[in-house]
XYZ file of C-alpha atoms in Angstrom:
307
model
C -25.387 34.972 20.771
C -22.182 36.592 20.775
C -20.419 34.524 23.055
C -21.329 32.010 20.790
C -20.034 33.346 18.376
C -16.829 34.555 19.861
C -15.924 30.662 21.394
C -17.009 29.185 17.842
C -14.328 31.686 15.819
C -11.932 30.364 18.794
C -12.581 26.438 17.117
C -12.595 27.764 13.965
C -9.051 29.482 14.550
C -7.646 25.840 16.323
C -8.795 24.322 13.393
C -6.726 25.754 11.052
C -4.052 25.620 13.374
C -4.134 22.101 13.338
C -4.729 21.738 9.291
C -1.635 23.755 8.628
C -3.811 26.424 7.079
C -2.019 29.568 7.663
C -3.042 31.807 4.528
C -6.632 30.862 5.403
C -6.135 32.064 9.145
C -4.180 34.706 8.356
C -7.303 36.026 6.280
C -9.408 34.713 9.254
C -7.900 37.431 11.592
C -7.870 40.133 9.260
C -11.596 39.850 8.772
C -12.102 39.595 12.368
C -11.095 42.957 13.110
C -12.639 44.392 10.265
C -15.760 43.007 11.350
C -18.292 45.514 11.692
C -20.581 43.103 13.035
C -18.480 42.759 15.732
C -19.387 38.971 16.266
C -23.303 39.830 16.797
C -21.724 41.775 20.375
C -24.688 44.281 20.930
C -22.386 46.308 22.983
C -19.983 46.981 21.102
C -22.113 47.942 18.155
C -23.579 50.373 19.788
C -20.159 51.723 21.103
C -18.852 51.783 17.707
C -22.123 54.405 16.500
C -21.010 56.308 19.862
C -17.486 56.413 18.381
C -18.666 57.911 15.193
C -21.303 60.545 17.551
C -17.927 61.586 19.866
C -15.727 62.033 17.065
C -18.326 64.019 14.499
C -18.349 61.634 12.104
C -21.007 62.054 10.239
C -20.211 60.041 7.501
C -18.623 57.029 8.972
C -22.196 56.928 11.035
C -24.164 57.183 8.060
C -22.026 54.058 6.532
C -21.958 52.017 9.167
C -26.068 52.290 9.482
C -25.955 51.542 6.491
C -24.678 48.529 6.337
C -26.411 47.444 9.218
C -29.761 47.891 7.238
C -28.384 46.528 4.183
C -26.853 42.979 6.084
C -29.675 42.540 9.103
C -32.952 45.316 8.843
C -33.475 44.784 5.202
C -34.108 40.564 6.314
C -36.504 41.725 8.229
C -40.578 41.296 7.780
C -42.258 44.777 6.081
C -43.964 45.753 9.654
C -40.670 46.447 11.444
C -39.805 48.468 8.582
C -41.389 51.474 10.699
C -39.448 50.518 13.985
C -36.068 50.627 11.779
C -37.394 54.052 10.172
C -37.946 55.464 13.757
C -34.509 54.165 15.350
C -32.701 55.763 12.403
C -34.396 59.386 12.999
C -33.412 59.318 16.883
C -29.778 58.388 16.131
C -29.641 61.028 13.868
C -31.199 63.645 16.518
C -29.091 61.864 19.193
C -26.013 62.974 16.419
C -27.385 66.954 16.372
C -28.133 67.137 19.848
C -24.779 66.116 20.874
C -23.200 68.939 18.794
C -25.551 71.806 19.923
C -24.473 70.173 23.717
C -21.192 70.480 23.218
C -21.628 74.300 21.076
C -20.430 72.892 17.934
C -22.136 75.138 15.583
C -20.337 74.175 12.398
C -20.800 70.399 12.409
C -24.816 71.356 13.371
C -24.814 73.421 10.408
C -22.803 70.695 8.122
C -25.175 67.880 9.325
C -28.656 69.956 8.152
C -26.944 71.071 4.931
C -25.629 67.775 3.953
C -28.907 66.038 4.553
C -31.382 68.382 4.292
C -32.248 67.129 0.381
C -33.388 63.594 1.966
C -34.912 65.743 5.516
C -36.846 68.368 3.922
C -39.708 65.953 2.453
C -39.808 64.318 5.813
C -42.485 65.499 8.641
C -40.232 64.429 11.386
C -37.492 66.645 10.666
C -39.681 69.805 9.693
C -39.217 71.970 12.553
C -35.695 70.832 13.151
C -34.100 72.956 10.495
C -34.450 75.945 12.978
C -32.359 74.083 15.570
C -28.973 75.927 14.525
C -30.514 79.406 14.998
C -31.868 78.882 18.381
C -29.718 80.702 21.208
C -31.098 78.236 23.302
C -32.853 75.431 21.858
C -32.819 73.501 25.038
C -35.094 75.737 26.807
C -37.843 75.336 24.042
C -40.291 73.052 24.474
C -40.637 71.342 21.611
C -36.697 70.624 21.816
C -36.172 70.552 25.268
C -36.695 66.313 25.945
C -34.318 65.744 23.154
C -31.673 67.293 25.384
C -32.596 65.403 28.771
C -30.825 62.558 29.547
C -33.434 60.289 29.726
C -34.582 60.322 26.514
C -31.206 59.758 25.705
C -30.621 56.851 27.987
C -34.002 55.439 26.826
C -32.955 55.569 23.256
C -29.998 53.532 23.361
C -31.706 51.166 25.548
C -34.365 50.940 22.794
C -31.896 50.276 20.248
C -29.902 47.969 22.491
C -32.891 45.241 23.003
C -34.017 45.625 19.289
C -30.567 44.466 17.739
C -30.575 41.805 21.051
C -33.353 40.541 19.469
C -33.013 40.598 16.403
C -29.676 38.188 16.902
C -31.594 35.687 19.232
C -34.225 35.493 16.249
C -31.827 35.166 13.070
C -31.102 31.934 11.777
C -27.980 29.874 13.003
C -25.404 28.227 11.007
C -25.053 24.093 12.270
C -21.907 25.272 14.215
C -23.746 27.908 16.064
C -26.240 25.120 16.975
C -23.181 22.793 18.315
C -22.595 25.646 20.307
C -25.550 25.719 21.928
C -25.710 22.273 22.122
C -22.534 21.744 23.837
C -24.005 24.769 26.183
C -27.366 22.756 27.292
C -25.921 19.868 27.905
C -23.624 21.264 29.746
C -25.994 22.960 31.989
C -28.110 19.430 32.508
C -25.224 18.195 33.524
C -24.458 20.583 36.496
C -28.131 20.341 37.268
C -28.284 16.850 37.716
C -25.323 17.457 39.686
C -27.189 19.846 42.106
C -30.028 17.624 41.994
C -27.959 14.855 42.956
C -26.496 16.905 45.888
C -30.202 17.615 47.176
C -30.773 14.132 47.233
C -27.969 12.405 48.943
C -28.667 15.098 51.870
C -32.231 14.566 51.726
C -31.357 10.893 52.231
C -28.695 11.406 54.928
C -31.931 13.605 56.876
C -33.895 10.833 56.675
C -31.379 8.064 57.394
C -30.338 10.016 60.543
C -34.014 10.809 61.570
C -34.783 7.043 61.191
C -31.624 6.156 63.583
C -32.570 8.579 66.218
C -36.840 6.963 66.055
C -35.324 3.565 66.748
C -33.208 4.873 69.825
C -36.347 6.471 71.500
C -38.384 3.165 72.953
C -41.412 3.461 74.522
C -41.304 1.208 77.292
C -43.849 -0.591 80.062
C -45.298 1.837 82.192
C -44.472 0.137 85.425
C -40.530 0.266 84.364
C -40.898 4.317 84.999
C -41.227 3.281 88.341
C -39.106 0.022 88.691
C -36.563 2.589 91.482
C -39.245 2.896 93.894
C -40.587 -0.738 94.192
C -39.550 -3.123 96.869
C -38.954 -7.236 95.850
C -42.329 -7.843 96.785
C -44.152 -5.300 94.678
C -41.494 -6.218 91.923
C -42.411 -9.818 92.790
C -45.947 -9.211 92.118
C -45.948 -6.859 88.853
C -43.807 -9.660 87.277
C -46.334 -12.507 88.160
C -49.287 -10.132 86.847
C -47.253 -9.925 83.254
C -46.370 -14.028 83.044
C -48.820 -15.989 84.495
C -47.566 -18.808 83.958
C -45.301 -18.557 86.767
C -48.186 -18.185 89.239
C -49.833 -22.145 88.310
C -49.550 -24.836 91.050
C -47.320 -27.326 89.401
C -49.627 -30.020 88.479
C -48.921 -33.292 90.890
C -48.198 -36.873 89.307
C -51.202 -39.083 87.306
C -50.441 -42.208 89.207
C -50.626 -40.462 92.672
C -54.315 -39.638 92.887
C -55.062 -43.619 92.537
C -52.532 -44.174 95.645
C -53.854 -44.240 99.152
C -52.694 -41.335 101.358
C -50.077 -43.799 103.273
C -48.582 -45.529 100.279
C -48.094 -41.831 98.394
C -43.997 -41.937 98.154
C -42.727 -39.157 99.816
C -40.428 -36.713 97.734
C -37.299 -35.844 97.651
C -35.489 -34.881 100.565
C -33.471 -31.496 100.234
C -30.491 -31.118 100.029
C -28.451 -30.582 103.398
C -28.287 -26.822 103.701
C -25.047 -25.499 103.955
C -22.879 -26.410 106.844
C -24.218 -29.307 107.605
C -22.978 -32.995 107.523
C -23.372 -35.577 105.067
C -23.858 -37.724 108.241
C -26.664 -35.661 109.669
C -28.420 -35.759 105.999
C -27.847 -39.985 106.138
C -29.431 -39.723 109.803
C -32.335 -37.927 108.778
C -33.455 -39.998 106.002
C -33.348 -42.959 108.589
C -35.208 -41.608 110.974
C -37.274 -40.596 109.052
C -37.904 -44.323 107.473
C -38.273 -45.653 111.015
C -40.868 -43.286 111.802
C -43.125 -44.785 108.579
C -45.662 -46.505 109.856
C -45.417 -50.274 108.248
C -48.326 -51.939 106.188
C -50.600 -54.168 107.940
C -50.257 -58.270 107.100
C -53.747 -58.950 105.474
C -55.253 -61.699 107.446
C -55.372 -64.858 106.380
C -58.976 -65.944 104.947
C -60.820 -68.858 106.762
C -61.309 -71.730 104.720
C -65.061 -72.718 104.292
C -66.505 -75.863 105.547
C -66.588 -78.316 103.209
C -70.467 -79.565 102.832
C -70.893 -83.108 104.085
């Protein structure tokens, strides 16, 4: 939430840069760094009570919790009432701990005198009134995990996620929600852009994987071992696969009603090469002479005539 907040005072500020409104940002800045809200930045609330712990302010602590319960704890439902009650006793502790560390008698002594009218009637802080007149309170046990560090790394953590969400849970002004907005969409929008990304390599993978499936054929098994047959082999394998080439050409219709001696003999080849075209005319006639010739049909006797 508070980098919301931060880049929305940023568009409130260019606003009134472009309006001309320089009183109103002038006032705009001023409250800015007397924000002790410090633009909903968990951090550097809790570096600001830190502040006040380092430098022994006791007071400025005390007002600055304060105001925190008066402007976000007191919105808050009656059963975290307890959980606020409980955060405000350790940071106190965490404040008189810190001054026995560092052997500051006097501000140990100013803290329990100062508050003791609102600790005395409080269980909690019973046995702590004792604290200042301890040579070594550390070593007691009933003091002793107040002055461990983990107990004080555990209670700023503590305090750290209750304020975190406490300013995830409080109700946002509409430019907040523009904010946020703005900050969705613009996630979507790189999403779909990785999204996008996965997808045009997903569909170079398969584009690629269907280019190298068409290149691998599976071919005839007898082409394996085309190398190793001889023209006859190769002559045979092909007739097996087109039978058609295997048929006896079927002879002419009109030639089965011929006798064997009128059948018109075919074509005559072509001279092979290097010879004549008077040897080819020679062989034709011979082999017209050598035809035997049809036999005259006898004349038929003419029948007596009956007397």
């Amino acid at each position: 939430m508070g980098a919301a907040v931060e880049r929305t005072d940023e568009h409130v500020r260019e606003y009134l840069i472009y309006r001309g409104f320089t009183s109103t940002l002038k006032h705009l800045d001023s409250d800015m760094k007397a924000d002790k809200e410090k633009g909903f930045r968990v951090d550097k609330i809790i570096d600001q009570l830190q502040l006040f712990i380092h430098n022994f302010d006791l007071n400025g602590l005390k007002d600055y919790w304060g105001y925190l319960d008066r402007r976000l704890f007191c919105r808050l439902e009656d059963i975290y009432r307890p959980t606020v009650s409980k955060l405000r006793t350790s940071l106190f502790r965490y404040y008189v701990v810190y001054t026995v560390q560092l052997k500051n008698l006097e501000k140990t002594q100013e803290f329990f005198q100062r508050q003791a009218q609102e600790l005395q009637g409080q269980l909690e802080w019973r046995d702590w009134f004792i604290l200042p007149f301890m040579p070594a309170p550390e070593q007691n046990p009933l003091f002793s995990p107040y002055f461990s560090r983990q107990w004080s790394d555990t209670f700023l953590v503590s305090l750290h996620n209750f304020l975190s969400v406490l300013f995830q849970c409080m109700p946002q002004p509409v430019l907040l929600s523009f904010d946020s907005e703005v900050q969705r969409t613009t996630c979507l929008q790189e999403e779909n852009d990785q999204l996008r990304h996965v997808l045009f390599s997903l569909q170079g993978e398969a584009k690629l994987k269907k280019q190298e499936e068409m290149v691998h054929h599976k071919l005839p098994p007898y082409v394996q071992n085309m190398d190793r047959l001889g023209d006859t082999e190769l002559d045979l394998v092909t007739s097996q696969h087109n039978p058609a080439l295997t048929t006896t050409p079927s002879r002419n219709f009109f030639s089965t009603f011929l006798p064997q001696a009128r059948r018109v003999p075919g074509k005559m080849p072509r001279g092979l090469p290097g010879s004549s075209p008077t040897q080819a005319s020679l062989g034709r006639k011979d082999t017209a002479a050598n035809q035997p010739k049809d036999p005259v049909p006898a004349s038929k006797e003419p029948k007596p005539v009956g007397s």
